[in-house]
XYZ file of C-alpha atoms in Angstrom:
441
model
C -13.457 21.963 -14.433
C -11.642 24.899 -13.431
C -8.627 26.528 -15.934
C -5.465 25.530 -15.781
C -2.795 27.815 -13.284
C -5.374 28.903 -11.042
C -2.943 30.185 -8.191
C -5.639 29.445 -5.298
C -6.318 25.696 -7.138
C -2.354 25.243 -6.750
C -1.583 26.491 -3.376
C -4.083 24.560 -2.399
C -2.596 21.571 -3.778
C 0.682 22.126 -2.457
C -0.638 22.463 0.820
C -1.131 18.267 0.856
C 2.356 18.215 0.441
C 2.475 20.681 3.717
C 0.169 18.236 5.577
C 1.642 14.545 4.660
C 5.451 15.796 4.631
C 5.210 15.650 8.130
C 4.989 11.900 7.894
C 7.615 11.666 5.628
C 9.986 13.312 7.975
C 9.321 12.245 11.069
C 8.413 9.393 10.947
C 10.438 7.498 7.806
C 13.257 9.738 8.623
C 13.914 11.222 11.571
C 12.314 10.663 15.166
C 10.921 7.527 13.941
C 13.862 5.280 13.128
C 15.902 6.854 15.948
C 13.262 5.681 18.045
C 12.851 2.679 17.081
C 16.572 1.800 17.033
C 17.687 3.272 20.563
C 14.653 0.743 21.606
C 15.823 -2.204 19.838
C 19.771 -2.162 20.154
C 22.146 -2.159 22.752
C 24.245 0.467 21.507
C 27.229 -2.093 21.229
C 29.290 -2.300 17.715
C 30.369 -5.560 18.383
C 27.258 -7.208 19.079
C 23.964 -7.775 16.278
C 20.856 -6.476 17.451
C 18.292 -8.586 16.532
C 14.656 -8.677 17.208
C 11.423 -11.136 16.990
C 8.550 -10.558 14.722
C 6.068 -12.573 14.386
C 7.585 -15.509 15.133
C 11.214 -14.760 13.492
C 14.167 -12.988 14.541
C 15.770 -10.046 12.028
C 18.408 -7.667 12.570
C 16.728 -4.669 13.692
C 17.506 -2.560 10.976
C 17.038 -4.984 8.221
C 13.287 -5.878 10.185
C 13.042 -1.659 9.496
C 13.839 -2.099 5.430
C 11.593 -4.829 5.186
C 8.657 -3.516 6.772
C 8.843 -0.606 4.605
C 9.524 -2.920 1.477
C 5.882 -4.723 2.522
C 3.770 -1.424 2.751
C 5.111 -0.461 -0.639
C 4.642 -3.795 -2.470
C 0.905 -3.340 -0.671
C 0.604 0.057 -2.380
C 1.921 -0.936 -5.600
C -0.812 -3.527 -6.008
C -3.465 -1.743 -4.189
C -2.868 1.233 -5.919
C -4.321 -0.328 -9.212
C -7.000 -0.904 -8.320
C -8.007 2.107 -6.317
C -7.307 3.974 -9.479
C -9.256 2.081 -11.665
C -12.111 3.090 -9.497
C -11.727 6.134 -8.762
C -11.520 6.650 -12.469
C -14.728 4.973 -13.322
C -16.744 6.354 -10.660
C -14.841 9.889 -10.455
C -14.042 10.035 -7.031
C -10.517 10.097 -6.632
C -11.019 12.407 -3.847
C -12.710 10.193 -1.854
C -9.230 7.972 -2.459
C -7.487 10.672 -1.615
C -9.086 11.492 1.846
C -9.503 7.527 3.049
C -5.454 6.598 2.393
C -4.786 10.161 4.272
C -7.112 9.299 7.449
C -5.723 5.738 7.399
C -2.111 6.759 7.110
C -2.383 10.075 9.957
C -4.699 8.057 12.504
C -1.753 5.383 12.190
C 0.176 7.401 13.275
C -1.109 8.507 16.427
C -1.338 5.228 16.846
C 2.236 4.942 17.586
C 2.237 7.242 20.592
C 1.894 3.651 22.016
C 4.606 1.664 20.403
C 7.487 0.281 22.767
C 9.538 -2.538 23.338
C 6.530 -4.741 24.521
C 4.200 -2.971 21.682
C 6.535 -3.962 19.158
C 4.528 -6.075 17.047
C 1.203 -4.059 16.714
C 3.243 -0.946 16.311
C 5.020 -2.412 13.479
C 1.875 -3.410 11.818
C 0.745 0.466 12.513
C 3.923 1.803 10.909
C 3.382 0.133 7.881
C -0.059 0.414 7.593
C 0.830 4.384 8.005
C 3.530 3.725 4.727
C 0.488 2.656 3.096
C -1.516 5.331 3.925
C 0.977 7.948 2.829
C 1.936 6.470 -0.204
C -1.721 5.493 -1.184
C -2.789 9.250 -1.148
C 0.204 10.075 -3.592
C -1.418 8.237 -6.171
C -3.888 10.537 -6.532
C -2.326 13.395 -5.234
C 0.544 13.332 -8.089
C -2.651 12.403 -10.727
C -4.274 16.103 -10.311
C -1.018 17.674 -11.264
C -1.629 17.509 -14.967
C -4.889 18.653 -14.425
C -4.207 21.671 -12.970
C -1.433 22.948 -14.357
C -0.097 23.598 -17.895
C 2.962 21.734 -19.743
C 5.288 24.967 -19.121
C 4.295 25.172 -15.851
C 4.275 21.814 -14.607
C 8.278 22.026 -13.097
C 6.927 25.005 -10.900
C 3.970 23.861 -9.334
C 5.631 20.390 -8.628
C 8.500 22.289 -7.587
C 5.896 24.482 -5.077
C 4.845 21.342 -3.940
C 8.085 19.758 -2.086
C 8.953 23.282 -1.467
C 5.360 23.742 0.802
C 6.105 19.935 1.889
C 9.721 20.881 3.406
C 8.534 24.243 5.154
C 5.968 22.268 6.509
C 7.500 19.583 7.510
C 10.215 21.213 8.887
C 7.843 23.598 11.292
C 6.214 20.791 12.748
C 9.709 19.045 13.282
C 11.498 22.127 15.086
C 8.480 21.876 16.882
C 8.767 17.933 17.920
C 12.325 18.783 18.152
C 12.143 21.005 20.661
C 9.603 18.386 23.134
C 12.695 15.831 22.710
C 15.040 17.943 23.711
C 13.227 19.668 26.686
C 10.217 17.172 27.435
C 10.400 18.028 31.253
C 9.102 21.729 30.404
C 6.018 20.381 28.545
C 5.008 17.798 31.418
C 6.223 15.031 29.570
C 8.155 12.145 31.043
C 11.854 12.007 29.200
C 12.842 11.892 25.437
C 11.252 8.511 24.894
C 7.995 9.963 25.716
C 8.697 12.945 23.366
C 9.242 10.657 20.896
C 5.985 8.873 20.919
C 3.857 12.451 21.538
C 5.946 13.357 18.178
C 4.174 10.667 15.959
C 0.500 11.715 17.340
C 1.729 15.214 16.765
C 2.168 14.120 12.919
C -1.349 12.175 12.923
C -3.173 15.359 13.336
C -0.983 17.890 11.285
C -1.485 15.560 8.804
C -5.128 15.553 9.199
C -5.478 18.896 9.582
C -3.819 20.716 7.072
C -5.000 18.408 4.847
C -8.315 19.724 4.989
C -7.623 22.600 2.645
C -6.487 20.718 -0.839
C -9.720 18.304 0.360
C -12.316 21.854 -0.057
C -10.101 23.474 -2.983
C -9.382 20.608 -5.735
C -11.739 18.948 -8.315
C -13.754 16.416 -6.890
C -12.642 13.534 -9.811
C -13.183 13.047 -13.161
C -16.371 15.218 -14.547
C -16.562 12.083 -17.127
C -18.331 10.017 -15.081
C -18.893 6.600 -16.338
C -20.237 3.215 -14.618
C -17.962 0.651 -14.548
C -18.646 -1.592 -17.667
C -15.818 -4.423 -16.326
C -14.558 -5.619 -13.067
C -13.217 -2.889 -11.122
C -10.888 -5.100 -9.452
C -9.405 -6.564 -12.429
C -9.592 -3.585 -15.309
C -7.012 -1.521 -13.014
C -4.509 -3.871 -14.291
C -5.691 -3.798 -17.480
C -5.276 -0.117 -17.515
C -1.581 -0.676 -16.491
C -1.366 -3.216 -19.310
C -3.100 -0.367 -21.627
C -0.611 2.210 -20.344
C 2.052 -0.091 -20.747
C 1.519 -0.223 -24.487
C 1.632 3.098 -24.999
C 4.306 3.727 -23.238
C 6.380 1.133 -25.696
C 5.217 3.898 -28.435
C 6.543 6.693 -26.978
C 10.243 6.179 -26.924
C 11.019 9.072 -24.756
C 8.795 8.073 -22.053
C 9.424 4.481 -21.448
C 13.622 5.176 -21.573
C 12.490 7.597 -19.028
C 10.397 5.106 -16.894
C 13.408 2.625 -17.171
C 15.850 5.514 -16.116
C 13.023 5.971 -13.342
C 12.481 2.577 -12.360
C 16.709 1.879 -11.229
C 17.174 5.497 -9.603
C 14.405 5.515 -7.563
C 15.650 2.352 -6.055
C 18.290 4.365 -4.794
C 16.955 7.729 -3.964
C 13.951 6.636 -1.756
C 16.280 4.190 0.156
C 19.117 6.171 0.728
C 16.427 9.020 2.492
C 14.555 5.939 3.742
C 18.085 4.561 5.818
C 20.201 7.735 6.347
C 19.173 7.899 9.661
C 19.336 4.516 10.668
C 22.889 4.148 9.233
C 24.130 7.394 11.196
C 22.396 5.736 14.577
C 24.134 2.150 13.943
C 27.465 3.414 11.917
C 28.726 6.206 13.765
C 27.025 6.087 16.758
C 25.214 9.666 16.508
C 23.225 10.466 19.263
C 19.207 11.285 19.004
C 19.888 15.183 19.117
C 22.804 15.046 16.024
C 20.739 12.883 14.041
C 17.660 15.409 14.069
C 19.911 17.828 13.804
C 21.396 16.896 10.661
C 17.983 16.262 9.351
C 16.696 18.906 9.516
C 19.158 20.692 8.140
C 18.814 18.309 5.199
C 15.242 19.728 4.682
C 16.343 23.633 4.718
C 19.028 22.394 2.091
C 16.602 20.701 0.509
C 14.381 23.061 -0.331
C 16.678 25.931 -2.459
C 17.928 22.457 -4.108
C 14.065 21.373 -5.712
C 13.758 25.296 -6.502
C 17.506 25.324 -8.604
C 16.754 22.413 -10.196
C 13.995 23.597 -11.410
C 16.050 26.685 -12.483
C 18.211 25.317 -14.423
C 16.241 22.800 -16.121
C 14.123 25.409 -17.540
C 16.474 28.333 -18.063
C 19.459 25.964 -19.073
C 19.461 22.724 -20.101
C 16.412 21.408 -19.413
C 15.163 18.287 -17.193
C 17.234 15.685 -18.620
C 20.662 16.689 -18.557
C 20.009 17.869 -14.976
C 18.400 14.737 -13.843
C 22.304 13.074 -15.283
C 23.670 15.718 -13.295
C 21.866 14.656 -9.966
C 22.313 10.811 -11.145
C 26.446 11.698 -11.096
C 26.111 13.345 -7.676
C 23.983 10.427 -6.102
C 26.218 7.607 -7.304
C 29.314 9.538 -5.721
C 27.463 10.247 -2.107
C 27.096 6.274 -2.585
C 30.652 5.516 -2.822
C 31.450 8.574 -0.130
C 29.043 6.829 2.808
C 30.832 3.459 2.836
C 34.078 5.287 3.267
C 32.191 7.700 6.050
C 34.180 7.613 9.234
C 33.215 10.529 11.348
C 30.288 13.120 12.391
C 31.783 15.988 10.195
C 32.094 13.741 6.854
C 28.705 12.297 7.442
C 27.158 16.197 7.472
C 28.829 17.170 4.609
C 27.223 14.074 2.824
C 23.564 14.947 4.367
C 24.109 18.340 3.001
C 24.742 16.933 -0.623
C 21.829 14.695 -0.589
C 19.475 17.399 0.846
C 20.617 19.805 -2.295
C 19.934 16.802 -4.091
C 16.940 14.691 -2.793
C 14.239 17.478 -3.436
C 15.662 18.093 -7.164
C 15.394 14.468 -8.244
C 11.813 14.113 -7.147
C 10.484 17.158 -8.314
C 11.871 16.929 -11.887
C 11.130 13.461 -11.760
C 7.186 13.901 -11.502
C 7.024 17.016 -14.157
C 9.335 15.503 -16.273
C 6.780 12.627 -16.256
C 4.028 14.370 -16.635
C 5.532 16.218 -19.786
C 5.903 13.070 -21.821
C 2.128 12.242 -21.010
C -1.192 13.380 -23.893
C -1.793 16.990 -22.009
C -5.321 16.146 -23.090
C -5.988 12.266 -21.902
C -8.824 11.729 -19.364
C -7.014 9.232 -17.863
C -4.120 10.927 -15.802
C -4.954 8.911 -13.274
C -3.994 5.802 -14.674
C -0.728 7.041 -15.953
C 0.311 8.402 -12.453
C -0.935 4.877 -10.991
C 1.223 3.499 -13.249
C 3.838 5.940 -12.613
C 3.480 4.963 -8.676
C 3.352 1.815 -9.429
C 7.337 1.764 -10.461
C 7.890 3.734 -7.994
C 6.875 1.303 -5.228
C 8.277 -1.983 -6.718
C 11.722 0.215 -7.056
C 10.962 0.928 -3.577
C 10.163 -2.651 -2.828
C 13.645 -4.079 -4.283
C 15.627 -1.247 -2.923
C 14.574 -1.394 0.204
C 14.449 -5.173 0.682
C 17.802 -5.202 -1.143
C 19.417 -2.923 1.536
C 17.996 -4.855 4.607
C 19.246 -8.526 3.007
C 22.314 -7.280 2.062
C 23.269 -6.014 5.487
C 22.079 -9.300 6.952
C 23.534 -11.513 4.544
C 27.000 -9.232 4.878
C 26.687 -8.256 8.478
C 27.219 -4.200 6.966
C 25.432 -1.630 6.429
C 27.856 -0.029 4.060
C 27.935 -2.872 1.827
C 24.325 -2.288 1.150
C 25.578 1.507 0.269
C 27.404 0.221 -2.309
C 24.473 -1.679 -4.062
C 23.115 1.387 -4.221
C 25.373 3.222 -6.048
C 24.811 0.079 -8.674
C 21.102 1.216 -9.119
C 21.981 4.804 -9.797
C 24.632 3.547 -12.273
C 22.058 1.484 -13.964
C 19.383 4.389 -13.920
C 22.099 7.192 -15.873
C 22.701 4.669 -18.478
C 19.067 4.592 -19.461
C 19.215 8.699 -18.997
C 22.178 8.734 -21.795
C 20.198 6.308 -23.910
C 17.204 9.020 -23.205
C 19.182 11.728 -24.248
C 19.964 10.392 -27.964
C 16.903 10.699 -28.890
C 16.368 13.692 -30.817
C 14.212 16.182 -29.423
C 11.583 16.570 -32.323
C 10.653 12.559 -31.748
C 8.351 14.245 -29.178
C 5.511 16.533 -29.061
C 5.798 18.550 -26.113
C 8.387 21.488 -24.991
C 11.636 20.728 -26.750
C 13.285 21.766 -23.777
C 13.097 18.735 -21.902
């Protein structure tokens, strides 16, 4: 296995972020659900918008949350057992590269999705979700593995900064087919639109050829499977689980984790949808404000970063952020016009990159440095992830239907994040020396 740091190894690593950002963008963010509302609704705030699939009408937006709460609670048992054998065979790679061609040719799959599409384009947009979040699995696992304890803030930090360049290149790009599709032969914004999610198919692809020639291959311990692969993922979970209950700082972390991220990911999941049905913003404001989300975004992951290692390390900025999030929750259901609802997307863009980047090095601090089996602890890392995902998401879209508001859901939010500091306080009780890696966390 190569040493640890290698600065080819890592760009190279950060360059998947590069290629699958793009996804995460424009498709669960941007272009996407702008799309797919302008499509579904009738652009009236006194009427519901609702919409029939397979066989039962949702509200449009809730039919959104949900779809993205299936393809995560797919992932989150999937992902398992992928691990497991990927670990027993060492071949995560191969993981790697079959969730990323599922997830991108998805994608360009949805050049066809319209009103009378509807269903099979659905069933393509999640199936892209689970492409995207399968590769993470074993994406996130090689970060350990390549990089050092004192390091590991950086490089993840190098990571979402490569994914929001990246991402943000191929969206000025798409951005500028919506706006002028005439000028590239194409025939309005609608069609833009579509042509947008095949451009993200083979970016995706593409780019992602260079972490697919640069990183390790899998695990040089190479060991037949001596149980049933499709059962001993779990019981590596289980295994996990149990030492995580040892290592106090860890599992308060995990908890802190599990509530937060039910927030974060729907909150970046939604924003655009709630600025479409809330306010009214028009295709061009919304990717507007986007992307200028991503720019902020991207000195945010880097000062976080900063100041947890220079200052007071990754806890007491992750309470920081946690403080920040729960008041942009509170702000949005009192949101009224365009300007307030920029100011917000600027806050969350300084703050969205931060959270995620600490998150994963702060996570893969607490783990043995040494363990052959990073794998399993990032599946089991993704694995609360998802189901956070699963419940926040699902939360938001019955919430709004049960309430008829979007901003009500908002508010349940905020109640995650609440949740999620109190476990960070807990967390940072603890005395330092009750761990054995940099006392600076």
């Amino acid at each position: 296995m190569e040493q640890k740091n290698n600065k080819k190894t890592i760009r190279s690593w950060a360059f998947f972020d590069w290629a699958n950002s793009a996804y995460n963008l424009v498709i669960t963010t941007t272009i996407f659900p702008t799309y797919y509302t302008l499509i579904t609704s009738d652009k009236d705030q006194n009427t519901i918008d609702y919409v029939t699939f397979l066989g039962h009408s949702f509200v449009n937006s809730s039919l959104y949350s949900y779809a993205l709460a299936f393809a995560f609670l797919v992932i989150a048992i999937l992902s398992p057992i992928l691990s497991s054998i990927a670990d027993s065979r060492g071949n995560k790679m191969v993981f790697m590269k079959t969730f990323t061609y599922v997830g991108a040719i998805s994608c360009c799959g949805l050049y066809y999705f319209d009103v009378d599409t509807l269903q099979a384009s659905m069933l393509l947009f999640i199936v892209a979700a689970i492409g995207y979040s399968g590769s993470l699995v074993f994406y996130n696992s090689y970060l350990p593995e390549i990089a050092t304890v004192d390091r590991q803030d950086a490089v993840s930090a190098k990571g979402y900064a490569y994914g929001y360049i990246g991402s943000i290149l191929l969206q000025i790009l798409c951005f500028v087919f919506v706006f002028f599709p005439e000028v590239f032969g194409l025939s309005g914004k609608a069609h833009a639109s579509r042509f947008s999610f095949l451009l993200v198919g083979l970016w995706w692809i593409i780019f992602a050829q260079i972490p697919f020639r640069k990183l390790p291959k899998g695990s040089p311990n190479f060991e037949r499977p001596k149980n049933n692969i499709m059962t001993s993922g779990f019981k590596e979970l289980s295994k996990v689980w149990q030492q995580v209950k040892q290592m106090a700082y860890l599992k308060r972390f995990l908890y802190s984790f599990f509530f937060y991220s039910m927030g974060v990911q729907t909150v970046m999941l939604v924003a655009t949808i709630f600025g479409e049905k809330e306010l009214l913003l028009s295709t061009e404001k919304l990717i507007a404000v986007i992307l200028l989300l991503q720019l902020v975004a991207i000195p945010g992951a880097m000062l976080m970063s900063f100041l947890s290692r220079k200052f007071f390390g990754n806890v007491s900025v992750l309470i920081g952020v946690l403080v920040v999030w729960i008041g942009v929750c509170i702000s949005a259901f009192y949101v009224r016009t365009e300007l307030q609802f920029y100011f917000l997307a600027g806050v969350v863009g300084l703050i969205m990159g931060g959270i995620q980047s600490l998150s994963r090095s702060t996570y893969s601090k607490f783990l043995p440095q040494e363990s052959p089996d990073h794998t399993a602890f990032f599946s089991f890392y993704d694995v609360t992830e998802k189901i956070a995902i699963v419940i926040g998401m699902f939360s938001f879209g019955y919430i709004e239907e049960f309430t008829g508001s979007m901003r009500n859901s908002v508010i349940a939010l905020a109640l995650f994040f609440v949740v999620g500091l109190v476990f960070l306080l807990m967390l940072r009780s603890i005395e330092p020396k009750s761990i054995k890696v940099n006392p600076q966390i």
